[in-house]
């Protein structure tokens, strides 16, 4: 484990991608605090808010499918630039429109995160680019820093939003709806910063750049077998090995995301606001803390992935995470609920780096953009289902059911993963033992 070495040796493109995810997640952290409450302030019912969330995720799935599947042909940099323009468009629309259908169209065709987490084509393309730019033995650390910057951005956005809303509402005297609209204007400003950053990416991020070809000779027999199968694939198909492994992994990841869709961060904010009458500043501070501990946990997760192997690392962190989330449903005050939410957020993202390692180690480099796209699209699609029911739960005063369903799906997904994929840890740990440097 050499995080300091990996951090300072990382190339300029990797650093730009770290900056890109920081600002994007800062924008999502901002809108996460106000999206559900803004829709309610516009007079939209809880059931329709749930429908809104689901349809937004459907739109994200469609946009992500097209852009990620074609990213290597269009160009990864161009796809990220276009996605940033979609962020700007949707944020601008939310800042000035009150019409439900207009907002829904902007959310579906643009990039608004209904969950406060990753949405759109960015994550898939960035993860594939990082894998392309990073040797195997540095990937856990580089992905860990990617996660650190992502959650640090979300924490920053959450904190700023809470204080801004309360200041504008209580001190300046702005109506609460106007406060929410200003937050979306800040979101558009962040999208401009992100666009400028992406413009500085070099051609090395593209799959057709072969500067990293020397790394392939150091990969073990597992990846060599995968690359032999890859010769059978073309732009519209995947290798035989990918067809074998990907559906099995995807089913596990989608089950996990299915549960998450029942209680996304925006609904957690809504639950805490309605159940415990939490203030915007209190919620901002809480989600600043949760995202901060979430950020810090990325580095230990890289260590666990190298020590235990990615599958065992996922199981070690996700099982407690699911249990902590279920407990929240049975708590009767804000402070105890906040404590268990902190425990949940400490552990819930510790599986992100191991999952990235698992996928990038098993799949051929030439197919990573498509594979990452399929996985993230599948996870987003699975999340579409939950919000419809969550809106109904909220309307009938049983929103706490979402915590139970979420945690139950996580525990079931862990059981299936342990049954089917524990054996791959040894192969991946061997691959990571090969020392290589950045190009």
XYZ file of C-alpha atoms in Angstrom:
439
model
C 0.000 0.000 0.000
C 1.683 3.241 -1.133
C -0.890 6.078 -1.226
C 1.643 8.935 -0.995
C 3.679 7.549 -3.875
C 0.566 7.020 -5.990
C -0.738 10.511 -5.230
C 2.426 12.320 -6.281
C 3.172 10.099 -9.276
C -0.347 10.391 -10.698
C -0.406 12.016 -14.132
C -1.969 15.381 -14.942
C -4.985 13.672 -16.534
C -5.673 11.689 -13.368
C -5.456 14.874 -11.302
C -7.915 16.601 -13.645
C -10.318 13.674 -13.250
C -9.988 13.983 -9.468
C -10.848 17.683 -9.740
C -13.721 16.938 -12.096
C -15.378 14.493 -9.721
C -14.884 16.892 -6.781
C -16.800 19.725 -8.452
C -19.471 17.442 -9.903
C -20.201 15.875 -6.522
C -20.177 19.315 -4.894
C -23.019 20.176 -7.269
C -24.863 16.991 -6.389
C -24.289 17.705 -2.684
C -25.946 21.079 -3.150
C -29.013 19.801 -4.988
C -29.320 16.749 -2.738
C -30.262 19.031 0.157
C -33.046 20.863 -1.663
C -34.418 18.786 -4.560
C -37.238 16.991 -2.728
C -38.061 20.014 -0.571
C -38.054 22.297 -3.621
C -40.534 20.076 -5.435
C -42.753 20.020 -2.355
C -42.539 23.839 -2.098
C -43.842 23.997 -5.664
C -46.956 22.111 -4.541
C -46.038 18.704 -5.964
C -47.429 15.764 -3.972
C -45.175 13.179 -2.333
C -46.430 10.455 -4.687
C -45.618 12.605 -7.717
C -42.207 13.428 -6.252
C -41.519 9.686 -6.118
C -42.638 9.346 -9.736
C -40.458 12.325 -10.634
C -37.400 10.630 -9.087
C -38.031 7.374 -10.915
C -38.563 9.007 -14.312
C -35.429 11.108 -13.800
C -33.431 7.951 -13.199
C -34.957 6.398 -16.330
C -33.796 9.417 -18.305
C -30.321 9.173 -16.761
C -30.221 5.518 -17.772
C -31.091 6.267 -21.390
C -28.612 9.143 -21.710
C -25.883 7.144 -19.984
C -26.488 4.105 -22.181
C -26.046 6.032 -25.402
C -23.078 8.118 -24.282
C -21.072 5.425 -22.501
C -21.636 2.783 -25.189
C -20.381 5.218 -27.817
C -17.797 7.035 -25.679
C -14.763 5.298 -27.160
C -15.919 6.089 -30.694
C -17.046 9.662 -30.001
C -14.185 10.369 -27.619
C -14.225 10.209 -23.836
C -13.333 13.887 -23.484
C -16.171 14.959 -25.788
C -18.666 12.822 -23.886
C -17.642 14.385 -20.566
C -17.898 17.883 -22.067
C -21.360 17.167 -23.437
C -22.510 15.751 -20.107
C -21.325 18.915 -18.383
C -23.412 21.016 -20.773
C -26.407 18.872 -19.792
C -25.683 19.684 -16.135
C -25.726 23.395 -16.949
C -28.992 23.141 -18.875
C -30.867 21.234 -16.174
C -29.611 23.478 -13.362
C -30.614 26.614 -15.281
C -34.100 25.193 -15.897
C -34.637 24.328 -12.231
C -33.553 27.825 -11.247
C -36.233 29.549 -13.320
C -39.114 27.150 -14.024
C -41.996 26.009 -11.801
C -43.819 23.805 -14.311
C -43.782 20.133 -13.349
C -43.500 18.844 -16.926
C -40.734 21.304 -17.813
C -38.772 20.339 -14.707
C -39.326 16.651 -15.396
C -38.120 17.058 -18.981
C -35.039 18.951 -17.802
C -34.306 16.264 -15.209
C -34.754 13.424 -17.717
C -32.789 14.964 -20.596
C -30.319 16.879 -18.467
C -28.215 15.786 -15.516
C -29.847 16.251 -12.102
C -29.074 13.700 -9.416
C -32.279 12.587 -7.669
C -30.243 10.572 -5.192
C -27.379 12.969 -4.435
C -24.999 10.419 -5.946
C -23.434 9.764 -9.324
C -25.682 10.113 -12.328
C -25.204 10.562 -16.060
C -22.270 9.267 -18.107
C -19.424 10.750 -16.050
C -18.609 7.973 -13.599
C -18.307 5.221 -16.211
C -16.075 7.241 -18.535
C -13.895 8.572 -15.720
C -13.417 5.144 -14.139
C -12.495 3.623 -17.500
C -10.048 6.468 -18.172
C -8.406 6.043 -14.777
C -8.016 2.300 -15.354
C -6.489 3.083 -18.749
C -4.017 5.554 -17.223
C -3.071 3.585 -14.094
C -0.994 0.394 -13.673
C -2.569 -2.474 -11.740
C -0.512 -2.072 -8.568
C -1.511 1.604 -8.202
C -5.221 1.261 -9.009
C -6.517 0.725 -5.440
C -4.828 3.936 -4.283
C -5.781 5.996 -7.344
C -9.411 4.866 -7.156
C -9.354 5.558 -3.412
C -8.269 9.160 -4.011
C -10.967 9.411 -6.697
C -13.469 8.386 -4.027
C -11.950 10.814 -1.511
C -12.349 13.755 -3.884
C -15.888 12.653 -4.807
C -17.173 12.439 -1.260
C -15.193 15.523 -0.182
C -16.987 17.430 -2.939
C -20.365 16.116 -1.796
C -19.523 17.098 1.802
C -18.527 20.598 0.720
C -21.717 21.015 -1.303
C -23.921 19.795 1.554
C -22.317 22.164 4.061
C -22.494 25.207 1.802
C -26.117 24.489 0.893
C -27.297 24.220 4.492
C -25.745 27.504 5.543
C -26.764 29.321 2.347
C -30.425 28.330 2.608
C -30.735 29.275 6.276
C -28.819 32.544 5.775
C -30.858 33.625 2.764
C -34.141 32.616 4.396
C -33.604 33.767 7.991
C -31.163 36.662 7.657
C -31.855 38.089 4.205
C -35.560 37.270 4.229
C -35.781 35.473 0.893
C -38.771 33.126 0.491
C -37.692 29.500 0.872
C -38.554 28.706 -2.742
C -36.248 31.512 -3.954
C -33.467 30.121 -1.751
C -33.802 26.757 -3.444
C -33.691 28.362 -6.897
C -30.456 30.166 -6.033
C -28.935 26.812 -5.057
C -29.644 25.545 -8.576
C -27.947 28.659 -9.988
C -24.856 27.763 -7.955
C -25.122 24.291 -9.502
C -24.916 25.804 -13.000
C -21.823 27.756 -11.961
C -20.169 24.544 -10.796
C -20.940 22.918 -14.151
C -19.001 25.714 -15.882
C -15.946 25.053 -13.689
C -16.185 21.353 -14.481
C -16.422 22.064 -18.217
C -13.231 24.131 -18.102
C -11.399 21.352 -16.255
C -12.443 18.686 -18.759
C -11.145 20.857 -21.633
C -7.593 20.298 -20.346
C -7.678 16.482 -20.596
C -5.076 15.079 -22.990
C -5.492 12.413 -25.724
C -3.951 9.871 -23.339
C -7.419 9.410 -21.808
C -8.717 7.922 -25.029
C -8.724 4.165 -25.569
C -7.015 4.586 -28.943
C -3.938 6.035 -27.263
C -1.430 3.236 -26.765
C 0.992 4.843 -24.321
C 0.112 2.259 -21.688
C 0.546 -0.828 -23.873
C 3.709 -1.835 -22.011
C 1.587 -2.551 -18.938
C -0.285 -5.319 -20.732
C 2.852 -7.487 -20.868
C 2.947 -7.531 -17.057
C -0.588 -8.799 -16.571
C -1.137 -12.390 -15.442
C -2.694 -15.303 -17.295
C -6.251 -14.379 -16.291
C -6.197 -11.088 -18.173
C -4.310 -12.642 -21.099
C -7.149 -15.122 -21.519
C -9.652 -12.304 -21.426
C -7.742 -10.345 -24.069
C -7.687 -13.380 -26.363
C -11.451 -13.473 -26.188
C -11.538 -9.748 -26.886
C -10.302 -10.346 -30.462
C -13.751 -11.722 -31.138
C -15.412 -8.505 -30.067
C -16.082 -5.365 -32.022
C -17.780 -2.064 -31.386
C -21.223 -3.555 -30.901
C -20.301 -6.720 -28.973
C -18.331 -7.935 -25.973
C -15.938 -10.841 -25.504
C -17.164 -14.277 -24.472
C -15.604 -13.990 -21.027
C -17.259 -10.613 -20.450
C -20.596 -12.091 -21.478
C -20.039 -14.826 -18.906
C -18.899 -12.709 -15.939
C -20.690 -9.412 -16.410
C -24.334 -10.585 -16.027
C -23.473 -12.371 -12.779
C -21.760 -9.338 -11.281
C -24.389 -7.003 -12.659
C -27.223 -8.915 -10.978
C -25.491 -8.493 -7.599
C -24.768 -4.805 -8.084
C -28.316 -4.150 -9.319
C -29.843 -5.863 -6.284
C -27.790 -3.591 -4.049
C -28.894 -0.531 -6.050
C -32.523 -1.684 -6.042
C -32.482 -1.386 -2.255
C -30.696 1.949 -2.372
C -33.423 3.350 -4.619
C -35.965 2.900 -1.832
C -34.111 5.371 0.407
C -31.836 7.721 -1.509
C -30.075 10.644 0.144
C -32.769 13.084 -0.952
C -35.431 10.978 0.772
C -33.237 10.665 3.876
C -33.122 14.474 4.002
C -36.910 14.558 3.603
C -37.402 11.904 6.316
C -35.202 13.739 8.832
C -36.845 17.070 8.026
C -40.401 15.772 8.440
C -39.825 13.303 11.286
C -37.478 15.317 13.505
C -38.056 18.863 12.137
C -34.341 19.278 11.407
C -33.150 22.682 10.182
C -31.368 23.248 6.862
C -28.147 24.040 8.762
C -28.531 20.903 10.889
C -29.063 18.758 7.800
C -26.166 20.472 6.032
C -23.856 19.764 8.970
C -25.024 16.163 9.217
C -24.428 15.451 5.549
C -21.134 17.323 5.687
C -20.093 14.901 8.437
C -21.458 11.829 6.660
C -19.713 12.746 3.425
C -16.515 13.599 5.302
C -16.338 10.215 7.034
C -17.389 8.675 3.726
C -14.433 10.400 2.093
C -11.960 9.315 4.747
C -13.122 5.700 4.455
C -11.992 5.498 0.800
C -8.313 5.122 1.717
C -8.814 2.267 4.221
C -10.990 0.548 1.624
C -8.026 0.518 -0.791
C -5.924 -1.068 1.939
C -8.580 -3.715 2.595
C -8.817 -4.479 -1.142
C -5.070 -5.134 -1.233
C -5.017 -7.055 2.042
C -8.116 -9.241 1.714
C -8.944 -9.107 -1.985
C -11.837 -7.084 -3.427
C -14.637 -9.586 -2.755
C -13.766 -10.101 0.911
C -13.288 -6.342 1.307
C -16.816 -5.744 -0.042
C -18.329 -8.294 2.334
C -16.357 -6.991 5.325
C -17.801 -3.486 4.915
C -21.215 -3.909 3.300
C -22.798 -6.331 5.766
C -22.408 -3.931 8.741
C -23.527 -1.053 6.510
C -26.830 -2.772 5.722
C -27.430 -3.546 9.395
C -26.755 0.051 10.502
C -29.209 1.380 7.923
C -31.994 -0.930 9.075
C -31.549 0.258 12.677
C -32.291 3.880 11.658
C -35.902 2.909 10.905
C -36.533 2.105 14.585
C -34.971 5.193 16.216
C -37.081 7.945 17.738
C -34.808 11.018 17.903
C -32.598 12.974 15.553
C -29.322 12.415 17.384
C -29.522 8.624 17.582
C -30.640 8.477 13.930
C -27.730 10.729 12.981
C -25.285 8.485 14.860
C -26.343 5.342 13.011
C -26.398 7.233 9.715
C -22.775 8.192 10.403
C -21.941 4.518 11.006
C -23.751 3.663 7.781
C -21.860 6.259 5.749
C -18.514 5.232 7.252
C -18.972 1.731 5.858
C -21.249 2.079 2.831
C -18.658 3.521 0.442
C -15.854 1.243 1.550
C -17.022 -1.191 -1.108
C -16.590 1.285 -3.999
C -12.837 0.839 -4.499
C -13.020 -2.980 -4.157
C -15.828 -3.074 -6.753
C -13.766 -0.945 -9.126
C -10.794 -3.259 -8.624
C -12.957 -6.331 -9.133
C -14.346 -5.077 -12.445
C -11.154 -3.575 -13.877
C -9.155 -6.690 -12.963
C -11.561 -9.177 -14.553
C -12.528 -7.248 -17.679
C -10.315 -6.454 -20.708
C -8.973 -2.923 -20.922
C -10.484 -2.396 -24.385
C -13.993 -3.026 -23.018
C -13.800 -1.112 -19.746
C -15.776 1.927 -20.889
C -18.624 -0.267 -22.099
C -18.463 -2.518 -19.039
C -18.431 0.388 -16.604
C -21.246 1.969 -18.575
C -23.356 -1.194 -18.472
C -22.771 -1.591 -14.725
C -23.604 2.015 -13.871
C -26.592 2.014 -16.231
C -27.846 -1.232 -14.700
C -27.463 0.181 -11.197
C -29.251 3.390 -12.180
C -32.070 1.421 -13.806
C -32.474 -0.659 -10.635
C -32.751 2.551 -8.625
C -35.670 3.686 -10.807
C -38.059 1.256 -9.133
C -37.755 2.295 -5.496
C -38.706 6.000 -5.599
C -42.202 5.221 -6.883
C -42.864 3.150 -3.762
C -40.979 5.562 -1.500
C -43.307 8.363 -2.561
C -46.251 6.146 -1.591
C -44.601 5.310 1.734
C -44.155 9.031 2.451
C -47.763 9.788 1.532
C -48.991 7.115 3.977
C -46.600 8.014 6.814
C -44.471 4.850 6.630
C -41.336 6.251 5.003
C -39.173 4.305 7.474
C -39.934 1.118 5.494
C -37.407 2.364 2.944
C -34.546 1.882 5.431
C -35.535 -1.746 6.041
C -35.874 -2.639 2.352
C -32.573 -0.931 1.536
C -30.604 -2.768 4.220
C -32.252 -6.099 3.389
C -31.269 -5.870 -0.286
C -27.655 -5.055 0.657
C -27.407 -8.120 2.919
C -28.926 -10.392 0.263
C -26.556 -9.054 -2.405
C -23.589 -9.760 -0.107
C -24.738 -13.340 0.371
C -24.931 -13.938 -3.392
C -21.527 -12.304 -3.960
C -19.883 -14.495 -1.310
C -21.420 -17.631 -2.802
C -20.236 -16.967 -6.357
C -17.066 -14.842 -6.385
C -14.876 -15.470 -3.336
C -12.494 -17.566 -5.435
C -11.342 -14.660 -7.651
C -9.579 -12.826 -4.816
C -6.431 -14.936 -5.097
C -6.004 -14.166 -8.821
C -6.490 -10.448 -8.336
C -4.136 -10.247 -5.340
C -1.459 -11.936 -7.434
C -1.964 -9.405 -10.227
C -1.581 -6.497 -7.793
C 1.717 -7.896 -6.542
C 3.387 -7.023 -9.889
C 5.247 -3.724 -9.455
C 4.799 -1.148 -12.221
C 5.043 2.636 -12.489
C 3.001 5.348 -14.128
C 3.863 6.120 -17.723
